[in-house]
Tab-separated table of C-alpha atoms in Angstrom:
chain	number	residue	atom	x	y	z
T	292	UNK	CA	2.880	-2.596	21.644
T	293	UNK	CA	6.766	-1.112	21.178
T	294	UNK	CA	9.359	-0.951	23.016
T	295	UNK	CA	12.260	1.443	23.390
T	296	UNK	CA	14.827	1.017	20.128
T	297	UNK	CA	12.367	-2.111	18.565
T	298	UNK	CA	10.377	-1.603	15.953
T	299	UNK	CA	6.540	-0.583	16.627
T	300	UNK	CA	4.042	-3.338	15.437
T	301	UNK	CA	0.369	-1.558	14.731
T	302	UNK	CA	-2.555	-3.624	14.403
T	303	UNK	CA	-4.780	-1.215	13.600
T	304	UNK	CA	-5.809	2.007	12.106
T	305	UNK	CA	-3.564	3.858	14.234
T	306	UNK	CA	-2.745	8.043	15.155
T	307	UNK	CA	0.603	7.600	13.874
T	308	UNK	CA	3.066	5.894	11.851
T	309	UNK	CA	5.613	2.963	12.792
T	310	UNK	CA	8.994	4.671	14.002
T	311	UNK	CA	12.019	2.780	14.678
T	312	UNK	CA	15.535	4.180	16.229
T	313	UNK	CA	18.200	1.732	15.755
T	314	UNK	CA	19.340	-0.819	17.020
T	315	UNK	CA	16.126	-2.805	16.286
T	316	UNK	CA	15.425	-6.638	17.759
T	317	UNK	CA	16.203	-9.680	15.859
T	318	UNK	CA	12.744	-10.450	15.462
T	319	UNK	CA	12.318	-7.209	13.747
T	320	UNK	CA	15.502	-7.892	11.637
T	321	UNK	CA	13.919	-11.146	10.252
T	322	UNK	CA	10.250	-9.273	9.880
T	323	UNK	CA	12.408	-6.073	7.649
T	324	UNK	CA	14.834	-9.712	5.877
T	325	UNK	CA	11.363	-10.729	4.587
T	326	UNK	CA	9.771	-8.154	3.595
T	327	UNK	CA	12.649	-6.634	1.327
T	328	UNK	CA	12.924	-10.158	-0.134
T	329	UNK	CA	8.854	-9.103	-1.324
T	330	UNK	CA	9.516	-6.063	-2.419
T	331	UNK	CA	12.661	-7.270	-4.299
T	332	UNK	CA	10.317	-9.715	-6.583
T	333	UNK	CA	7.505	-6.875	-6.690
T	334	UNK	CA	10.733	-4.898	-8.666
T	335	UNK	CA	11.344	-7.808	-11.054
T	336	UNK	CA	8.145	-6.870	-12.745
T	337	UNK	CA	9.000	-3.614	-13.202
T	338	UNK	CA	12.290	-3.774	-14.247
T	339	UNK	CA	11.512	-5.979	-16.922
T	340	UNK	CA	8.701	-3.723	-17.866
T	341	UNK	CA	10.753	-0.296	-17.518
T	342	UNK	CA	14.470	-1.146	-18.184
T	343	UNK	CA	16.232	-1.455	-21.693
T	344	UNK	CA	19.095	-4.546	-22.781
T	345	UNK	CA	21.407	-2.457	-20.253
T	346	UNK	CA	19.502	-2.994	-17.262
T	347	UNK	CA	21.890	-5.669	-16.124
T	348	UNK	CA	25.269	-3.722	-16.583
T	349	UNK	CA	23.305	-0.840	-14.056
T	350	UNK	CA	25.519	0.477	-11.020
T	351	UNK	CA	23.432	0.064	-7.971
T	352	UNK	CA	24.305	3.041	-5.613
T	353	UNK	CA	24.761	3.512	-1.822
T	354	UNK	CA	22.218	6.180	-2.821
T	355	UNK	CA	20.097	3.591	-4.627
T	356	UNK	CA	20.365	1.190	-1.835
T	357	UNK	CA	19.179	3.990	0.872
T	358	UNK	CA	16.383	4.708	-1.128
T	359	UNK	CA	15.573	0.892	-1.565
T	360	UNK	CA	15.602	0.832	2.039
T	361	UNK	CA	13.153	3.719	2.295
T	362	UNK	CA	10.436	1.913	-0.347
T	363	UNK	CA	10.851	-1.203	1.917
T	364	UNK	CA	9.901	0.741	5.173
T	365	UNK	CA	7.068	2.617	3.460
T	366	UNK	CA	5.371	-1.044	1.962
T	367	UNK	CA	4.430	-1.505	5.289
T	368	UNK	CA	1.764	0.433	4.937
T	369	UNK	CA	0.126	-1.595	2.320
T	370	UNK	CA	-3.659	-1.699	2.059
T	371	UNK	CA	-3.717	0.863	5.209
T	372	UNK	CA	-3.245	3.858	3.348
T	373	UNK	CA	-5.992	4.828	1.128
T	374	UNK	CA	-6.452	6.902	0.062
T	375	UNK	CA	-3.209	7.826	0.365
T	376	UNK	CA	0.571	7.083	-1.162
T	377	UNK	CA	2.959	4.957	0.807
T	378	UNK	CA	5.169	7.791	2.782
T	379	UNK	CA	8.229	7.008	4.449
T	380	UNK	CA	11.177	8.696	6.042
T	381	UNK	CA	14.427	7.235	6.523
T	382	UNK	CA	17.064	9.145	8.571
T	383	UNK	CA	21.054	7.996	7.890
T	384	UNK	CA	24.344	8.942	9.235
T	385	UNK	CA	25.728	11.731	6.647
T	386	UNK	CA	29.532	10.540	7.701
T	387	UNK	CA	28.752	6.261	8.153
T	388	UNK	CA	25.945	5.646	6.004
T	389	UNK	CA	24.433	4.205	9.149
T	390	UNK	CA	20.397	4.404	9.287
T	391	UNK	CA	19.276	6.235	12.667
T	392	UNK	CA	15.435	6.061	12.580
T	393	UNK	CA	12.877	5.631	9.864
T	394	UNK	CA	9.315	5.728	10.247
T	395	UNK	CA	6.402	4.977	7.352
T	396	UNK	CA	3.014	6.789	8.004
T	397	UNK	CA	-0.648	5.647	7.916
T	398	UNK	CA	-3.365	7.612	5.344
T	399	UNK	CA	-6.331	8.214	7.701
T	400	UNK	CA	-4.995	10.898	10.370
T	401	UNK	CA	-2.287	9.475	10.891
T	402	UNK	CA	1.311	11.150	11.495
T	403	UNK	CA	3.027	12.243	8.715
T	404	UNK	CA	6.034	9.981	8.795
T	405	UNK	CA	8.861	13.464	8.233
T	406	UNK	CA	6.974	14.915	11.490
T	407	UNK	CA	7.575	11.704	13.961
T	408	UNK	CA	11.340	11.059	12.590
T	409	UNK	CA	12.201	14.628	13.466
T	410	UNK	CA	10.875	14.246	16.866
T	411	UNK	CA	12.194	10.976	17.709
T	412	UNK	CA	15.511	12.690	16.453
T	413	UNK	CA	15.705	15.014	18.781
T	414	UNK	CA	16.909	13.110	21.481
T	415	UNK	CA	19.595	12.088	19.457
T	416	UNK	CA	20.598	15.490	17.644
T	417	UNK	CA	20.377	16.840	22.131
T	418	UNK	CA	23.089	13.883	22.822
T	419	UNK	CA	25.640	14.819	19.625
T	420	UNK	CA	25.488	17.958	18.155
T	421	UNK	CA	28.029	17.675	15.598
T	422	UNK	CA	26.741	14.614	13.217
T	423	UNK	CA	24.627	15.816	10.068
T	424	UNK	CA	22.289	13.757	8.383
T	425	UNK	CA	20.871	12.756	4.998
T	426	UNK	CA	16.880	12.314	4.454
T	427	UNK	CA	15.682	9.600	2.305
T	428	UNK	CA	12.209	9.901	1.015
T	429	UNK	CA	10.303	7.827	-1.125
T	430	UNK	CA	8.312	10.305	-3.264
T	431	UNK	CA	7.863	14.068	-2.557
T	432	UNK	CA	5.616	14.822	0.308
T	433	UNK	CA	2.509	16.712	-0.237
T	434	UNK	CA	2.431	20.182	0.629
T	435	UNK	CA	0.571	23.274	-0.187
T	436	UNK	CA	-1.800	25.430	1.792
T	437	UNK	CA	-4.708	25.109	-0.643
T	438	UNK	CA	-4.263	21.235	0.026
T	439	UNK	CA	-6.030	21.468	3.210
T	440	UNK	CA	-3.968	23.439	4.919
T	441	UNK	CA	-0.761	20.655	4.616
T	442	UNK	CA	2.475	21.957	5.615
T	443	UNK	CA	3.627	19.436	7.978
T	444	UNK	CA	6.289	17.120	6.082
T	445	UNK	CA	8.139	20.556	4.802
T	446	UNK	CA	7.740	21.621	8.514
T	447	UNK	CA	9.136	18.544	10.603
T	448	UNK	CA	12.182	18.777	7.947
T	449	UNK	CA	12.553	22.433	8.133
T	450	UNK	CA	12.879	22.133	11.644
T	451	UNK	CA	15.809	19.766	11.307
T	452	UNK	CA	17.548	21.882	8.565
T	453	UNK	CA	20.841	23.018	10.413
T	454	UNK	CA	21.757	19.082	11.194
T	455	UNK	CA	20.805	18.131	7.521
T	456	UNK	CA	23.213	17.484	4.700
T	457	UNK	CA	21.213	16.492	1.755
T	458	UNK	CA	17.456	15.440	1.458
T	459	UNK	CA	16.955	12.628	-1.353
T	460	UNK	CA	13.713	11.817	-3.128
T	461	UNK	CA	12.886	8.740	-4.665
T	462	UNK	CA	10.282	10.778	-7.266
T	463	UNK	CA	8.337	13.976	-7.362
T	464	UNK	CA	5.029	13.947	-6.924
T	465	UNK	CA	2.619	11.973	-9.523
T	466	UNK	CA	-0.273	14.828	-8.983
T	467	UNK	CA	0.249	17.743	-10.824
T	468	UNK	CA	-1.515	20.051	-8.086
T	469	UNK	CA	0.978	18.419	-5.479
T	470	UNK	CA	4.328	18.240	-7.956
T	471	UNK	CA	6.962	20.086	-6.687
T	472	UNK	CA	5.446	22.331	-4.211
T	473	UNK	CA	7.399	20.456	-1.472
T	474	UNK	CA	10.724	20.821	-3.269
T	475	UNK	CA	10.504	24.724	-3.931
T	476	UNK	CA	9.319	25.763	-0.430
T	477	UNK	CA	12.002	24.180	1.083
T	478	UNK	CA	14.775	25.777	-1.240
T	479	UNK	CA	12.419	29.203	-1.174
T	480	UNK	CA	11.196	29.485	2.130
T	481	UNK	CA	12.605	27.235	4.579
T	482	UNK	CA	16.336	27.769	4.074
T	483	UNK	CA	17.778	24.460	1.851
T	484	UNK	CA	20.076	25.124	-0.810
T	485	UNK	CA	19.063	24.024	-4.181
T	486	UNK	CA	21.932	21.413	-4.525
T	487	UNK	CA	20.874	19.545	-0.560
T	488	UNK	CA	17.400	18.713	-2.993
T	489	UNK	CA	18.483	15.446	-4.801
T	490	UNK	CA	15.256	13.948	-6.918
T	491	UNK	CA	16.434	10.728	-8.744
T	492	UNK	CA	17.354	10.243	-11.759
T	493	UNK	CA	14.116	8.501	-14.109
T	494	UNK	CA	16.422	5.607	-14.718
T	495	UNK	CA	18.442	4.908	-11.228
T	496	UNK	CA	17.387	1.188	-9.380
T	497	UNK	CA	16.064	3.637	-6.775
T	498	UNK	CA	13.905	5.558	-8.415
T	499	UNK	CA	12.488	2.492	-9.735
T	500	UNK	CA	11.590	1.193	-6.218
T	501	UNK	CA	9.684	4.237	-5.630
T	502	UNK	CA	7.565	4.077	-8.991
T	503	UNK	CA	7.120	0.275	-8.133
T	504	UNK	CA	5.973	0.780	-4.112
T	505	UNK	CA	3.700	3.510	-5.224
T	506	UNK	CA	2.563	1.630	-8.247
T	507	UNK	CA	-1.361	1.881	-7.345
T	508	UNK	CA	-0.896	5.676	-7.001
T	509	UNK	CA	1.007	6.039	-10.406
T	510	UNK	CA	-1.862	4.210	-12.397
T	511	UNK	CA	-4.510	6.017	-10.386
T	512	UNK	CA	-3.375	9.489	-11.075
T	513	UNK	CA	-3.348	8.216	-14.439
T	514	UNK	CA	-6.663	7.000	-14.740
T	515	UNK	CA	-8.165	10.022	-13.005
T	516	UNK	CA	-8.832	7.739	-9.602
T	517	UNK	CA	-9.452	4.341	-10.795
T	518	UNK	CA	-7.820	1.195	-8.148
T	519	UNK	CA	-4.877	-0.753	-9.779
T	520	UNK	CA	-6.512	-4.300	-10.008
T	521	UNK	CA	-4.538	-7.579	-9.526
T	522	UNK	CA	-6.490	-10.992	-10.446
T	523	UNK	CA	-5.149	-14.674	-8.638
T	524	UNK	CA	-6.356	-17.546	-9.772
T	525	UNK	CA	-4.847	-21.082	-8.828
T	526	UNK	CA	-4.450	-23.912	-11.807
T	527	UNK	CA	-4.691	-27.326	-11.504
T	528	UNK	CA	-1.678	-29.506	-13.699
T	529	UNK	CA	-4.720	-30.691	-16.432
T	530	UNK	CA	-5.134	-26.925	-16.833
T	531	UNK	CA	-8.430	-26.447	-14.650
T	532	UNK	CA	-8.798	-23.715	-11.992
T	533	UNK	CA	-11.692	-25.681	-9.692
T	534	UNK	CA	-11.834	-29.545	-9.338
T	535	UNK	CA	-14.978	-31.661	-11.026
T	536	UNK	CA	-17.157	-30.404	-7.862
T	537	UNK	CA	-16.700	-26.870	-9.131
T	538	UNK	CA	-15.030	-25.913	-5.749
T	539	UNK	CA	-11.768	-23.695	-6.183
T	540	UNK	CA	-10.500	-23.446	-2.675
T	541	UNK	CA	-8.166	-26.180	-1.781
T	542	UNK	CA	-6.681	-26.302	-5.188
T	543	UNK	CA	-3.023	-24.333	-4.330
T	544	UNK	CA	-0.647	-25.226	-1.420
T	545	UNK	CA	0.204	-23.769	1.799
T	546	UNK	CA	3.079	-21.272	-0.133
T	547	UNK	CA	0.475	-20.294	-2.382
T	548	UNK	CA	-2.009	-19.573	0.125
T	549	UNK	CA	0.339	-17.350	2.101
T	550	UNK	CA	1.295	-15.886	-1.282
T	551	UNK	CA	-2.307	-15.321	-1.326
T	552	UNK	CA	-2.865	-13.674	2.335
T	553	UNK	CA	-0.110	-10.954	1.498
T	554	UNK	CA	-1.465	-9.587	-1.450
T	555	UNK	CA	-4.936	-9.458	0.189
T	556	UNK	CA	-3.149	-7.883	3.283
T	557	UNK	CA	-1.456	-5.178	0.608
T	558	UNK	CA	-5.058	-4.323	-1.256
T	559	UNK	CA	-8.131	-2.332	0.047
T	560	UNK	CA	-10.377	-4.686	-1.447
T	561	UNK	CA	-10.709	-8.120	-2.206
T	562	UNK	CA	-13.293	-8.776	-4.878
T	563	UNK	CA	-15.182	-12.001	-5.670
T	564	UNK	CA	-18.640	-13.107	-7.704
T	565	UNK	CA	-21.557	-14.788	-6.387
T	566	UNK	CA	-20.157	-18.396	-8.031
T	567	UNK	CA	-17.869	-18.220	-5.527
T	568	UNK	CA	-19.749	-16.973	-2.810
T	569	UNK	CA	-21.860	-19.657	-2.810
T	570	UNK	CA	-19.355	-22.560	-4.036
T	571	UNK	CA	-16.619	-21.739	-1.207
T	572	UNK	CA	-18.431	-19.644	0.955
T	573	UNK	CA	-14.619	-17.855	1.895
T	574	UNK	CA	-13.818	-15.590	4.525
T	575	UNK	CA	-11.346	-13.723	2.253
T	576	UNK	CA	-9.500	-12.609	5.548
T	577	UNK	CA	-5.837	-11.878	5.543
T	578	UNK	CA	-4.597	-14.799	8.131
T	579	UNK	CA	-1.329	-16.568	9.374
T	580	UNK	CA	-0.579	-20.411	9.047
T	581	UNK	CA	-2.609	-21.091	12.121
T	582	UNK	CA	-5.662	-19.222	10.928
T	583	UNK	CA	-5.131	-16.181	13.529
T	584	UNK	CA	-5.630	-12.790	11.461
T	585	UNK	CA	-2.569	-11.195	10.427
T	586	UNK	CA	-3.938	-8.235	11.446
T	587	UNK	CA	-7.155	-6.065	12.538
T	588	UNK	CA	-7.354	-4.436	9.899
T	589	UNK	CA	-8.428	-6.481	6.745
T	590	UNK	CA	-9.390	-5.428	3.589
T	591	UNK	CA	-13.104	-4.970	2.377
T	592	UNK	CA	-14.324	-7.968	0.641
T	593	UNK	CA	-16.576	-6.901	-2.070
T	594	UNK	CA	-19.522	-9.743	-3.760
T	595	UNK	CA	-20.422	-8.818	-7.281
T	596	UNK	CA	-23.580	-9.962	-8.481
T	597	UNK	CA	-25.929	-8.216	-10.912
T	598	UNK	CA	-28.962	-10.808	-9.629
T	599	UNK	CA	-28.397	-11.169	-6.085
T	600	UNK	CA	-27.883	-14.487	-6.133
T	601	UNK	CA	-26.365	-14.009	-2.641
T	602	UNK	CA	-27.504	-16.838	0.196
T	603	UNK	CA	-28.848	-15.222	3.652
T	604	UNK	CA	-25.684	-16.987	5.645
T	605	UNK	CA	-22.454	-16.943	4.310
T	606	UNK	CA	-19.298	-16.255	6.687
T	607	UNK	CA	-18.755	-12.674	4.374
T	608	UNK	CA	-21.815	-11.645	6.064
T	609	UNK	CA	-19.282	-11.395	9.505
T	610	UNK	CA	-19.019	-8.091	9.381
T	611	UNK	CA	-17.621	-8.179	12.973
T	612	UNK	CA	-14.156	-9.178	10.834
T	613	UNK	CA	-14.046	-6.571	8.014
T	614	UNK	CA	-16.422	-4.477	5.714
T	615	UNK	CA	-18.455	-6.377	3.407
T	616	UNK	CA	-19.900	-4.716	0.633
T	617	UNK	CA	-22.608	-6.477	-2.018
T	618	UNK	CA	-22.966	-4.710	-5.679
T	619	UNK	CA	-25.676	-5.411	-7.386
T	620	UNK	CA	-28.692	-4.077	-9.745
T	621	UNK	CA	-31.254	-2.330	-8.288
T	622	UNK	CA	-33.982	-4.401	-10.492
T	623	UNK	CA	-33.000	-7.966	-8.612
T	624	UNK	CA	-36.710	-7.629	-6.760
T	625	UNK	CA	-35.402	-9.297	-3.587
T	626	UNK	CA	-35.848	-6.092	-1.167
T	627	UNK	CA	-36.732	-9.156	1.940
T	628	UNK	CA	-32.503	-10.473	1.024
T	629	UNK	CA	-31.424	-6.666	1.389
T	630	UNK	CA	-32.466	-5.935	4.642
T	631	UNK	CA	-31.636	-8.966	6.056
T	632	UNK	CA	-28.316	-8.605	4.803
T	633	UNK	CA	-27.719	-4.625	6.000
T	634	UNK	CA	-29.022	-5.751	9.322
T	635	UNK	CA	-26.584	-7.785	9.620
T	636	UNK	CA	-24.271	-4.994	9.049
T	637	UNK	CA	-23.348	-5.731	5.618
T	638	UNK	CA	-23.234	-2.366	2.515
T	639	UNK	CA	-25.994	-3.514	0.004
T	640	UNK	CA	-24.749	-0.933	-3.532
T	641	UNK	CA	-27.639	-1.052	-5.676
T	642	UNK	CA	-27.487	0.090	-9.169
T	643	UNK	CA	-30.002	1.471	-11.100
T	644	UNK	CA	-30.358	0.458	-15.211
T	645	UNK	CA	-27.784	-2.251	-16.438
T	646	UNK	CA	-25.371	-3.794	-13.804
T	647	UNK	CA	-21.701	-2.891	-15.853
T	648	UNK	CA	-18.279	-3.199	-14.696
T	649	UNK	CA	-17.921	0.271	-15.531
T	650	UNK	CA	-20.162	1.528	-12.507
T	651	UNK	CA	-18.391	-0.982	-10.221
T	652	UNK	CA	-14.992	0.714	-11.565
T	653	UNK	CA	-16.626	3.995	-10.630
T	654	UNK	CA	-17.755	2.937	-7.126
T	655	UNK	CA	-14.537	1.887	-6.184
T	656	UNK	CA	-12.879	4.619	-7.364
T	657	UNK	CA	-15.465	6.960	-5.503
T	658	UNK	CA	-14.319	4.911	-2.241
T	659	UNK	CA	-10.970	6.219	-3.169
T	660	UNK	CA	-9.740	2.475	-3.123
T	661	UNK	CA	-5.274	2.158	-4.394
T	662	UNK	CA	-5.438	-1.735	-4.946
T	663	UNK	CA	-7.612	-4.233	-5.339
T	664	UNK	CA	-7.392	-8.033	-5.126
T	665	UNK	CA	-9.475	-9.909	-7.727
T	666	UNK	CA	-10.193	-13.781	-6.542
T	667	UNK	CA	-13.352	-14.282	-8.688
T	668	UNK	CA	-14.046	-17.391	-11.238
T	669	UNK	CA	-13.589	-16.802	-15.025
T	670	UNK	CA	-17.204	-15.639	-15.281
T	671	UNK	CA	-16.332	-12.491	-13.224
T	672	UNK	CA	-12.610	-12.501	-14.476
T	673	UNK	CA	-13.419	-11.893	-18.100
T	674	UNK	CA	-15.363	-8.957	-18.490
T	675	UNK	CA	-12.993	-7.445	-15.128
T	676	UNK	CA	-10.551	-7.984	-17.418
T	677	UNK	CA	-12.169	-6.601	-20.652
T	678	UNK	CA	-12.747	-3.257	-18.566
T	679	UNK	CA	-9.469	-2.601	-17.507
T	680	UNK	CA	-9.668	-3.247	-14.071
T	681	UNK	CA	-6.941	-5.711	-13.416
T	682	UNK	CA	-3.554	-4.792	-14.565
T	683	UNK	CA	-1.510	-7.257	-12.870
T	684	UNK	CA	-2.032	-11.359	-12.821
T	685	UNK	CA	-1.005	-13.841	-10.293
T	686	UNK	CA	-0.992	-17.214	-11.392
């Protein structure tokens, strides 16, 4: 439900993206204090990865700041977006500095997030009609009529051109059949001067908060579609990650845990084996402290097991909750377990000849997944990790 000048809180799927006109309720204030503090430690890790011996000595910018605010809004689409890359749209004051509205959009029809900012503007450009305005954007929308016909984003802003100072973009495009198409119709077409088009500089703090919120995207345009892969396992203080019993799940705390619920809230998938399927029998649900879901939508939890060693109840097979898919080898000869399971509603992927992590790779990449979340023993873990498919670790 929203309210008028709060923040919108989606649950679901929705037609359109969060919008917010300022001023914004203090619960929303505390929700937008946390999640920049997450999005703050997701940039450690790249800045250590990306910045030289100077990094410290580097001038953060109102620009950079802006921009920083614009990756935060769009990380609220996290693990709703795929296929898609995390789009937002933040509209601020050209003479205060001031942010008016910003909205973040959703990947599966949803609203592009340039199209509801301009008409929630509006209003506001009717009631004074002599302030100007600077766009933020994340990453350069998508725009081209051969890509299905897409010219909404360059739209929405055209339409707001004569009340627009400068439009600044966190990054162009990682897609080559996307990269600057955006940029050049609205300096060719829709009436922008070249010098209102700011891209970042490769080495500015805010340019590195767009790389790192669209992280996923970067490594799957690199990798010709394959999902960026984060593992989590939990460690014990005698260096074990599962007590004598062999049971893993009550081994972290309750900060851990919630640690553990955002990143599966952020992914598409959360993957485990059939060890731990059987040993914990988990819900792998993205839930609060009081065990309530954080939200309808959760991610697909995903059972690997090349012999079906699957049981016929488990709590995964809940598909009431989220998608559960099983992958598995065609050859297991238990064709009794697999209809039981898809009548209970649950996605049976058999593969024919050897079970490899390569096909898995390729079946989540045909899914079009951005992240996934990799919970599995060390069985599972090593030869996910062989393959490529987990490029981050959180221990």
């Amino acid at each position: 439900s929203s309210s008028s000048n709060a923040s919108c809180s989606c649950s679901n799927r929705p037609t359109k993206p969060t919008t917010r006109l300022l001023p914004s309720s203090s619960s929303s204030r505390r929700r937008r204090r946390r999640m920049k503090s997450s999005i703050r430690r997701l940039q450690a890790a790249s800045l250590k990865n990306n910045c030289d011996d100077n990094t410290s000595s580097m001038k953060t910018t109102k620009e950079d700041e802006l921009l920083e605010r614009t990756c935060i809004v769009a990380d609220q689409s996290s693990g709703e977006c795929a296929p898609h890359p995390k789009f937002a749209c933040v509209i601020v004051d050209a003479n205060t500095g001031d942010i008016v509205c910003e909205a973040f959009q959703f990947g599966q029809a949803g609203e592009k997030c340039e199209t509801i900012v301009e008409r929630k503007m509006r209003e506001v450009m009717t009631k004074d009609k002599e302030t100007t305005y600077d766009v933020y954007l994340n990453m350069e929308p998508v725009h081209g009529i051969n890509v299905s016909g897409e010219t909404r984003s360059v739209d929405a802003l055209t339409r707001m051109r004569l009340r627009v100072r400068r439009i600044v973009i966190g990054m162009l495009h990682p897609n080559m059949k996307f990269r600057g198409n955006a940029i050049k119709e609205l300096i060719e077409k829709s009436g922008f001067e070249k010098e209102q088009i700011i891209v970042c500089e490769t080495n500015t703090m805010g340019a590195m908060c767009a790389r790192k919120v669209n992280e996923a995207l970067l490594y799957r345009c690199a990798t010709g579609g394959y999902p960026h892969g984060v593992y989590k396992y939990a460690m014990t203080l005698d260096g074990k990650i599962a007590s004598s019993s062999g049971k893993s799940k009550w081994v972290t705390g309750p900060e851990s845990r919630e640690t553990v619920f955002y990143e599966r809230a952020r992914s598409d998938a959360v993957i485990v084996g059939g060890g731990t399927l059987r040993t914990d029998d988990p819900r792998l649900t993205s839930r609060n402290g009081d065990g309530t879901l954080t939200h309808a939508y959760q991610p697909a939890r995903v059972v690997l097991s090349r012999s079906f060693d699957v049981p016929e109840d488990a709590r995964l097979w809940d598909t009431s909750v989220a998608t559960t898919i099983v992958m598995t080898s065609a050859s297991h000869g238990k064709p009794e377990l697999v209809k039981v399971l898809r009548d209970k509603g649950v996605d049976v992927v058999e593969f024919g000849g050897e079970f490899t992590m390569d096909k898995v790779l390729d079946e989540m990449r045909r899914r079009g997944w951005l992240q996934t979340f990799w919970e599995c023993g060390g069985t599972l873990a090593a030869p996910a990790i062989t393959a490529g498919a987990v490029l981050r670790v959180l221990a």
